[in-house]
C-alpha cells in the first residue's frame, strides 16, 4: 500500500519502519511556493526529501509478466529528481 499526498510544499518519499507504508509527497508546483520544512530535518524514514517545486508522476506497467509502479519526482524544468520502482511479488 502507498499513500500519495498532494498537500505539501516539499517533495518527499518515506517508508514507515513499523508498517512498511510508503508515502510520496508531490510538492508545490513552483519553487516560489516550496518551503515550510528544512532538508536538515530529514529522518531515517525519508528515502528522498527536497524542498523544491515540481510534480510527481506515477506509471503502472507490466514488465516480464510482473506489475510495477514507477514513482518519479520532477523539478519545475522537467528534470527527474528522484525515482522509486516498486515491483509486485
CSV table of C-alpha atoms in Angstrom, one decimal:
chain,number,residue,atom,x,y,z
A,1,UNK,CA,0.0,0.0,0.0
A,2,UNK,CA,1.2,3.5,-0.8
A,3,UNK,CA,-0.1,7.0,0.1
A,4,UNK,CA,0.3,9.9,-2.3
A,5,UNK,CA,0.0,13.3,-0.6
A,6,UNK,CA,-0.7,16.4,-2.6
A,7,UNK,CA,-0.8,18.9,0.2
A,8,UNK,CA,2.8,19.7,0.9
A,9,UNK,CA,5.4,22.3,-0.1
A,10,UNK,CA,8.2,19.9,-0.5
A,11,UNK,CA,8.9,16.7,-2.4
A,12,UNK,CA,9.5,13.5,-0.4
A,13,UNK,CA,9.3,9.7,-0.3
A,14,UNK,CA,9.2,8.0,3.0
A,15,UNK,CA,8.8,4.5,4.4
A,16,UNK,CA,7.4,3.9,7.9
A,17,UNK,CA,9.7,1.5,9.7
A,18,UNK,CA,6.9,-0.1,11.8
A,19,UNK,CA,4.4,-0.8,9.0
A,20,UNK,CA,6.4,-0.5,5.7
A,21,UNK,CA,3.8,2.0,4.5
A,22,UNK,CA,5.3,4.2,1.7
A,23,UNK,CA,4.3,7.8,1.4
A,24,UNK,CA,5.0,10.2,-1.5
A,25,UNK,CA,4.5,13.9,-1.4
A,26,UNK,CA,4.3,15.7,-4.8
A,27,UNK,CA,5.5,19.1,-3.5
A,28,UNK,CA,4.4,22.5,-4.8
A,29,UNK,CA,4.2,23.3,-8.5
A,30,UNK,CA,6.7,26.2,-8.2
A,31,UNK,CA,9.9,26.8,-6.4
A,32,UNK,CA,8.4,30.1,-5.1
A,33,UNK,CA,5.9,28.1,-3.1
A,34,UNK,CA,8.3,25.4,-1.8
A,35,UNK,CA,9.2,25.7,1.9
A,36,UNK,CA,7.9,25.1,5.4
A,37,UNK,CA,10.4,22.3,6.0
A,38,UNK,CA,14.1,22.0,6.2
A,39,UNK,CA,16.2,19.3,4.5
A,40,UNK,CA,18.3,19.1,7.7
A,41,UNK,CA,15.2,17.8,9.4
A,42,UNK,CA,15.5,14.6,7.3
A,43,UNK,CA,14.8,11.4,9.3
A,44,UNK,CA,15.7,7.8,8.7
A,45,UNK,CA,12.2,7.2,7.2
A,46,UNK,CA,12.9,9.7,4.4
A,47,UNK,CA,14.2,7.9,1.2
A,48,UNK,CA,14.0,11.3,-0.6
A,49,UNK,CA,13.5,14.9,0.6
A,50,UNK,CA,13.9,18.0,-1.4
A,51,UNK,CA,12.5,21.5,-0.8
A,52,UNK,CA,11.7,22.4,-4.4
A,53,UNK,CA,8.7,22.8,-6.8
A,54,UNK,CA,7.7,20.4,-9.5
A,55,UNK,CA,5.4,17.4,-9.6
A,56,UNK,CA,5.1,13.7,-9.0
A,57,UNK,CA,4.2,11.3,-11.9
A,58,UNK,CA,3.3,7.6,-11.4
A,59,UNK,CA,3.2,5.0,-14.1
A,60,UNK,CA,2.0,1.4,-13.6
A,61,UNK,CA,3.0,-1.1,-16.2
A,62,UNK,CA,3.6,-4.8,-16.7
A,63,UNK,CA,7.2,-5.9,-17.4
A,64,UNK,CA,8.1,-9.6,-18.0
A,65,UNK,CA,4.6,-10.5,-16.6
A,66,UNK,CA,5.1,-8.6,-13.4
A,67,UNK,CA,3.3,-5.4,-12.4
A,68,UNK,CA,5.5,-2.5,-11.4
A,69,UNK,CA,4.8,1.1,-10.3
A,70,UNK,CA,7.3,3.8,-11.1
A,71,UNK,CA,7.2,7.0,-8.9
A,72,UNK,CA,9.1,10.0,-10.3
A,73,UNK,CA,9.6,13.4,-8.7
A,74,UNK,CA,10.3,16.0,-11.3
A,75,UNK,CA,11.6,19.5,-10.9
A,76,UNK,CA,10.0,22.6,-12.4
A,77,UNK,CA,12.0,22.3,-15.6
A,78,UNK,CA,11.1,18.6,-16.1
A,79,UNK,CA,14.3,17.1,-14.8
A,80,UNK,CA,13.9,13.9,-12.7
A,81,UNK,CA,14.9,14.5,-9.1
A,82,UNK,CA,14.1,11.1,-7.7
A,83,UNK,CA,12.8,7.7,-9.0
A,84,UNK,CA,11.4,4.8,-7.0
A,85,UNK,CA,10.3,1.5,-8.6
A,86,UNK,CA,8.0,-1.0,-6.8
A,87,UNK,CA,7.7,-4.4,-8.3
A,88,UNK,CA,4.9,-6.8,-7.4
A,89,UNK,CA,5.9,-10.1,-5.9
